[in-house]
mmCIF file of C-alpha atoms and ligand atoms in Angstrom:
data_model
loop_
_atom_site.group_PDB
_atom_site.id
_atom_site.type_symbol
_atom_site.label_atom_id
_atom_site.label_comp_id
_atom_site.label_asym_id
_atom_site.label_seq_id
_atom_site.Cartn_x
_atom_site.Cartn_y
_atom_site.Cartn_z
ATOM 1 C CA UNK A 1 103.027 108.283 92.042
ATOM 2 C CA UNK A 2 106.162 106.004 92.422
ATOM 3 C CA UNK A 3 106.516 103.955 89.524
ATOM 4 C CA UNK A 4 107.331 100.281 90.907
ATOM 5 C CA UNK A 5 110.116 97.850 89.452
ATOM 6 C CA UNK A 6 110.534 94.401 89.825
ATOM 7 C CA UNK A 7 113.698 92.844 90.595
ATOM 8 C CA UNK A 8 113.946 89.048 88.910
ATOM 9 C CA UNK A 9 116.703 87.303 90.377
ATOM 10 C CA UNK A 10 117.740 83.915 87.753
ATOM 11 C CA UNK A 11 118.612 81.829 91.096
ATOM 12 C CA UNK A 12 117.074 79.759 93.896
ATOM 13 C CA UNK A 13 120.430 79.132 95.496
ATOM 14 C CA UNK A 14 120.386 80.771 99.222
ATOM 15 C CA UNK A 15 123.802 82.161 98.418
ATOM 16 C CA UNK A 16 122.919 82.992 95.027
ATOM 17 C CA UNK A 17 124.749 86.451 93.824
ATOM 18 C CA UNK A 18 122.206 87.214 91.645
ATOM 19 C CA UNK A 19 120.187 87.640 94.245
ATOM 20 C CA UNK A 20 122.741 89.623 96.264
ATOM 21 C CA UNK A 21 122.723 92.181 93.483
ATOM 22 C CA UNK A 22 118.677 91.886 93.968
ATOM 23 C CA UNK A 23 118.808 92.923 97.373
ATOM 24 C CA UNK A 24 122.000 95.723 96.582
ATOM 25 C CA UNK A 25 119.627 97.318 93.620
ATOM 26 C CA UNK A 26 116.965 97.669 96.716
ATOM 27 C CA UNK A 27 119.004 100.488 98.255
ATOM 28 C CA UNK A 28 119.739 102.449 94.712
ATOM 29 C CA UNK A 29 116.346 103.108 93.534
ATOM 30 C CA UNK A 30 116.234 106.928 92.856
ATOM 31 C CA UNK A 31 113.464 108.954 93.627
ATOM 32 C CA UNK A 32 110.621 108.572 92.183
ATOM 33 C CA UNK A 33 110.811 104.590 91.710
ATOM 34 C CA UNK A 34 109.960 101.986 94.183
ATOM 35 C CA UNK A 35 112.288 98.233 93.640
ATOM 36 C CA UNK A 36 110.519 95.032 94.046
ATOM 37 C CA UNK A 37 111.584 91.871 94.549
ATOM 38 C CA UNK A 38 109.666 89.011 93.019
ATOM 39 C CA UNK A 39 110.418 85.461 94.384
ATOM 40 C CA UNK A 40 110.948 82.758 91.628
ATOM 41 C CA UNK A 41 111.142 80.850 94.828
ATOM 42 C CA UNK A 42 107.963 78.847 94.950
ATOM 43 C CA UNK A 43 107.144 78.346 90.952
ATOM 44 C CA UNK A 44 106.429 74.700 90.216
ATOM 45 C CA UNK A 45 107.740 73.833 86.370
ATOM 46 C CA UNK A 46 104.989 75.182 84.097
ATOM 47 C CA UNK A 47 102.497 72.309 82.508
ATOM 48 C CA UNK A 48 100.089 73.986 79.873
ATOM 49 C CA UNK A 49 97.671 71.552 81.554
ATOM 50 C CA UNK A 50 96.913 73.577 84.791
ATOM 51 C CA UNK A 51 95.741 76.278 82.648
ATOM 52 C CA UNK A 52 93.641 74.523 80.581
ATOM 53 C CA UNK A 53 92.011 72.708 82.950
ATOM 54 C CA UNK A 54 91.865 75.225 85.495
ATOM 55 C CA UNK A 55 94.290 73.841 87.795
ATOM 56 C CA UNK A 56 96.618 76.990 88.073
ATOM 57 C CA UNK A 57 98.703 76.641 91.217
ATOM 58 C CA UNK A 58 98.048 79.660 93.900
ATOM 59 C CA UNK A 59 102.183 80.678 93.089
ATOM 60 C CA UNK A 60 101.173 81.111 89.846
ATOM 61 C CA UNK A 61 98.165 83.481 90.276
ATOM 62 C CA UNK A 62 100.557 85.565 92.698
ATOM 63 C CA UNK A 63 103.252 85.780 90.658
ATOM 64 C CA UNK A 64 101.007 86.391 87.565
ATOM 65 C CA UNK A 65 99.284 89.292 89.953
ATOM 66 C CA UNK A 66 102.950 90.676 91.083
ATOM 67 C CA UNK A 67 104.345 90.987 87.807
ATOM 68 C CA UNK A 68 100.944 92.633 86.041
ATOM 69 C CA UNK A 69 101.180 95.321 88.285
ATOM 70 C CA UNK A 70 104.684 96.430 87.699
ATOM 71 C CA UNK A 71 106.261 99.124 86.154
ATOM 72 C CA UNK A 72 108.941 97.484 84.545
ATOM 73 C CA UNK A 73 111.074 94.905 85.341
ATOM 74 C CA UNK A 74 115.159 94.313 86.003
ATOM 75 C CA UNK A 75 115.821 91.074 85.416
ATOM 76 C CA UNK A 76 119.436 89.194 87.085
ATOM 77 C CA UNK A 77 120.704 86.542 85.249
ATOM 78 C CA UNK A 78 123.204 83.935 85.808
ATOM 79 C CA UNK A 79 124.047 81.974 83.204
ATOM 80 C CA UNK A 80 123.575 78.200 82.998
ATOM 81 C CA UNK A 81 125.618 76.328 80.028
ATOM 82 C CA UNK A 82 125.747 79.439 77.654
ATOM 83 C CA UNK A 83 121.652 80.493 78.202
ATOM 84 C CA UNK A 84 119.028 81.495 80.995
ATOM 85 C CA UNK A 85 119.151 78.951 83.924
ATOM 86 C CA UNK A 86 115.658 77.168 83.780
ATOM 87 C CA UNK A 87 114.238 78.498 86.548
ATOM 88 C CA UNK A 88 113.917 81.794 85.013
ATOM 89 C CA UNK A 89 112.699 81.065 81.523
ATOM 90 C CA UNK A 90 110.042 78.653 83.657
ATOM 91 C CA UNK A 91 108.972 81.963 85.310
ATOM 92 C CA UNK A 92 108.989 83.447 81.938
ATOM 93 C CA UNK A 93 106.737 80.826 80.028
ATOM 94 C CA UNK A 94 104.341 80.803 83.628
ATOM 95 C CA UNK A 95 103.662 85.029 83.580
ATOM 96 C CA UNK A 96 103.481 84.880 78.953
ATOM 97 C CA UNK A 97 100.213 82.258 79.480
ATOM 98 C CA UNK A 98 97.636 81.637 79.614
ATOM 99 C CA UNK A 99 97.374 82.779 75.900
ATOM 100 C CA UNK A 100 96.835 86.313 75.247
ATOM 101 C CA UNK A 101 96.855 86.722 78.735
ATOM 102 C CA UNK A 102 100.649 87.609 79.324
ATOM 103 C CA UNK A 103 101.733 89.982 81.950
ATOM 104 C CA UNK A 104 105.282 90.786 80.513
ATOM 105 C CA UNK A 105 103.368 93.101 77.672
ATOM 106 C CA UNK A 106 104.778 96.387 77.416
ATOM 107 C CA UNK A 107 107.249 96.470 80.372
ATOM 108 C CA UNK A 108 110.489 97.949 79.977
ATOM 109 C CA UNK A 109 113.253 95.730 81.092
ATOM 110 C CA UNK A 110 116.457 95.677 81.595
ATOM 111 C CA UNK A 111 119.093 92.643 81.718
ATOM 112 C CA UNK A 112 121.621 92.528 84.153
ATOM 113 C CA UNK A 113 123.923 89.751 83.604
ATOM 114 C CA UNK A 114 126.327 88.222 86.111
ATOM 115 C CA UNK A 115 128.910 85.450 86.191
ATOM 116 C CA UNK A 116 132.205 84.756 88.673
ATOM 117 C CA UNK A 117 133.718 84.016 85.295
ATOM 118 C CA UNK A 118 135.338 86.342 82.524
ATOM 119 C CA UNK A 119 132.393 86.246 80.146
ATOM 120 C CA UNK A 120 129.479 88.168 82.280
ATOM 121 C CA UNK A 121 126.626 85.586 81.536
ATOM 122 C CA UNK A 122 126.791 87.521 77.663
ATOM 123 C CA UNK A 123 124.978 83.865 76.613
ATOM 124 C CA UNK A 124 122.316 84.638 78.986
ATOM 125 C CA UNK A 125 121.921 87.952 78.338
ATOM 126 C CA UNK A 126 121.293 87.658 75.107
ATOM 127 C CA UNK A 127 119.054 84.542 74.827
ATOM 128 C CA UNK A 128 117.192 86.188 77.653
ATOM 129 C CA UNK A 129 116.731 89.453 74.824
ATOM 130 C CA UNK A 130 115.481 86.952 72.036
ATOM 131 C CA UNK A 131 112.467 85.750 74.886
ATOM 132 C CA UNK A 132 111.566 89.231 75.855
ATOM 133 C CA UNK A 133 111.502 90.712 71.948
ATOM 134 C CA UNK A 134 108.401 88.042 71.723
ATOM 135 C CA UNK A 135 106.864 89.248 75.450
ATOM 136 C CA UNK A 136 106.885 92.734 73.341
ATOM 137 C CA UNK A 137 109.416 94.008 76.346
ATOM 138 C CA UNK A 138 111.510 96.967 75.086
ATOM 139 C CA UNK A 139 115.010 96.021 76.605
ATOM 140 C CA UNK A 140 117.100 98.446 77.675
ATOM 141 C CA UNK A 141 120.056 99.129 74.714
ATOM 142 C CA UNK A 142 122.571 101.468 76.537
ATOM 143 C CA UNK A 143 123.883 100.333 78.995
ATOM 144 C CA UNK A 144 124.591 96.636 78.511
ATOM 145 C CA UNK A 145 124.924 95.330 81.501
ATOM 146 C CA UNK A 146 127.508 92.459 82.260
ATOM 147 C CA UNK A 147 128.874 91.953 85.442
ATOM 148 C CA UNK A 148 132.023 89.852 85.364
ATOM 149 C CA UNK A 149 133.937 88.340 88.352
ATOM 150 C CA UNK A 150 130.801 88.680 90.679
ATOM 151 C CA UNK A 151 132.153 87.001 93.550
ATOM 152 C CA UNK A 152 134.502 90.382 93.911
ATOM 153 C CA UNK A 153 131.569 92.672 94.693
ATOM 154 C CA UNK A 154 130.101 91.738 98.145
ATOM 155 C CA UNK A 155 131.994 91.728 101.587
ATOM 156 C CA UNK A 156 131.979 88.856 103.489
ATOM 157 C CA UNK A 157 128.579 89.685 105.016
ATOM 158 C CA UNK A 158 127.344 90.004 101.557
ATOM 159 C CA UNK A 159 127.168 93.354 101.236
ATOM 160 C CA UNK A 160 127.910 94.940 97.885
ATOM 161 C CA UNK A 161 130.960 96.726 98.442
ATOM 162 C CA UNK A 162 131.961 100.360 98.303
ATOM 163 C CA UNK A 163 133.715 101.480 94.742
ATOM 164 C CA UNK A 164 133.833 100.588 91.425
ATOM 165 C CA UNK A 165 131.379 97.877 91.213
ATOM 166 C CA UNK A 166 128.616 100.040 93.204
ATOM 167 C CA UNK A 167 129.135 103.199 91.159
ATOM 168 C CA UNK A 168 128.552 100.679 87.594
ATOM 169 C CA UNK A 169 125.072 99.379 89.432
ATOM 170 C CA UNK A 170 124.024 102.633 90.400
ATOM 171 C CA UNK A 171 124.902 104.318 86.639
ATOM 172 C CA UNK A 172 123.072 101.226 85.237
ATOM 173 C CA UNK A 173 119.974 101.785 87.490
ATOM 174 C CA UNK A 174 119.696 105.651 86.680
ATOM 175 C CA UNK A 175 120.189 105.168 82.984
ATOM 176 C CA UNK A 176 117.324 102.184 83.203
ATOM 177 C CA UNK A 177 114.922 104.807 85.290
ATOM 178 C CA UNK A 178 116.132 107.389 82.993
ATOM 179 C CA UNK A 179 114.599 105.524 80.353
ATOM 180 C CA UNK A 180 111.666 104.092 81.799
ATOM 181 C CA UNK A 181 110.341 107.927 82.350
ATOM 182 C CA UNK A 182 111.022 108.897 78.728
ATOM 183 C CA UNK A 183 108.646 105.822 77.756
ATOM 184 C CA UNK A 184 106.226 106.481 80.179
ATOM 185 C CA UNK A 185 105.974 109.617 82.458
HETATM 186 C C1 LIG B 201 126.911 77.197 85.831
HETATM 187 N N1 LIG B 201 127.801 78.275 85.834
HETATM 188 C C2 LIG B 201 128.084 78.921 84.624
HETATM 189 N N2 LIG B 201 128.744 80.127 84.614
HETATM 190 C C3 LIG B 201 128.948 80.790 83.434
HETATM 191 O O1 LIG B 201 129.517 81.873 83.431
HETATM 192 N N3 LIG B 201 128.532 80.241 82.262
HETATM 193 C C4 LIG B 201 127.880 79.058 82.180
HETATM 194 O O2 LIG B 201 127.504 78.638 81.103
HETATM 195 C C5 LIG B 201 127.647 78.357 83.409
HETATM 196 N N4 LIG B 201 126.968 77.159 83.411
HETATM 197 C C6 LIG B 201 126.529 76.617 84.608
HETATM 198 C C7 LIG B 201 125.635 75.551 84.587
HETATM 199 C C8 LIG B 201 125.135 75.058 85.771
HETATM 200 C C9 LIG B 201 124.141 73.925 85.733
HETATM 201 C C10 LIG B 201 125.517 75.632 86.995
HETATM 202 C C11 LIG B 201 124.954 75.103 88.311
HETATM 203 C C12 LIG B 201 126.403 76.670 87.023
HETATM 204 C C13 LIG B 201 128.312 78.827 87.094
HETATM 205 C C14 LIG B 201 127.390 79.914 87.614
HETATM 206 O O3 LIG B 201 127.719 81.134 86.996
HETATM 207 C C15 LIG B 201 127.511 80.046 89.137
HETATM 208 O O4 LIG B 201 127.116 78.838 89.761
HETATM 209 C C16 LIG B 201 126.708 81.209 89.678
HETATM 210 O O5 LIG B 201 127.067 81.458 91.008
HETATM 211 C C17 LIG B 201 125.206 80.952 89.572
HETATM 212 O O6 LIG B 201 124.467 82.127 89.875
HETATM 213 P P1 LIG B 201 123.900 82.433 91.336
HETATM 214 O O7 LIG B 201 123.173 81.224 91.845
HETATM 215 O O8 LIG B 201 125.091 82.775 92.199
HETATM 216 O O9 LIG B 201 123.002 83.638 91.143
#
């Protein structure tokens, strides 16, 4: 059976390029996996209230449903002043409650990082590992994954483009698979 991935885009913006490399990572899954995208889309900011008082907003108990049946999960970060923009940590505390009842458990992950700056979102790469080491995520090790000057890699139609960039994606997604089958065949 295909093992199924979920693709977690850090961005709401329409244009967003993280979620341009979402959509590009659809067309690369090898054989054997299935890619996913999960919305962050309609996630209102998370109050520890609607859980207990059992007012859990329907996005919630869809997105808590989509990401519990994953396989693992490839998460695309932007970077917002040196960290994870809030949008994705918000989805992060919303699937880790209500307590004990976290869907992240056990999922291998793997951070891809982009900025159109030098630095490849490193800041929110890494603050993104610190969250998932409590979510008891194994994180991918080898290959990091920072993507650098990502307003190079699509054509004007925003299509990732032919070449370099495509051929680091598509090594990063096989070594990620790779991995996911050694932990769990
Ligand atoms: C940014 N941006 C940014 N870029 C970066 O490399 N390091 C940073 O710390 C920040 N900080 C930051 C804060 C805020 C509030 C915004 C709105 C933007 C720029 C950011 O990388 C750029 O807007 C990306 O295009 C955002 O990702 P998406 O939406 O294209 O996926």
């Amino acid at each position: 059976m295909n093992k199924v991935i979920g693709l977690i885009a850090g961005s709401l913006r329409t244009e967003s390029f993280s979620k341009k490399i979402a959509q590009a990572l659809l067309t690369l899954a090898p054989e054997g996996f299935v890619f996913k995208i999960i919305s962050l889309d309609d996630l209102p900011i998370y109050n520890q209230d609607f859980d207990d008082h059992g007012h859990v907003p329907e996005s919630y108990v869809k997105f808590r449903e989509d990401v519990r049946a994953l396989d693992g999960v490839i998460f695309i970060t932007p970077e917002y002043n040196r960290s994870v923009p809030g949008v994705l940590k918000n989805a992060i505390d919303i699937g880790s409650r209500p307590y004990g009842k976290s869907v992240w458990g056990g999922k291998p992950a793997a951070i891809f990082s982009n900025s159109p700056g030098n630095l490849s979102a490193f800041g929110a790469n890494h603050h993104l590992r610190q969250s998932l080491v409590f979510l008891n995520m194994p994180v991918m090790q080898q290959p990091e994954v920072y993507i650098a000057h990502v307003t190079e890699m699509f054509d004007e139609n925003g299509k990732l483009k032919e070449g370099k960039s495509k051929d680091f994606l598509k090594n990063a997604v096989d070594a990620y698979t790779e991995w996911c089958n050694l932990l769990k065949k």
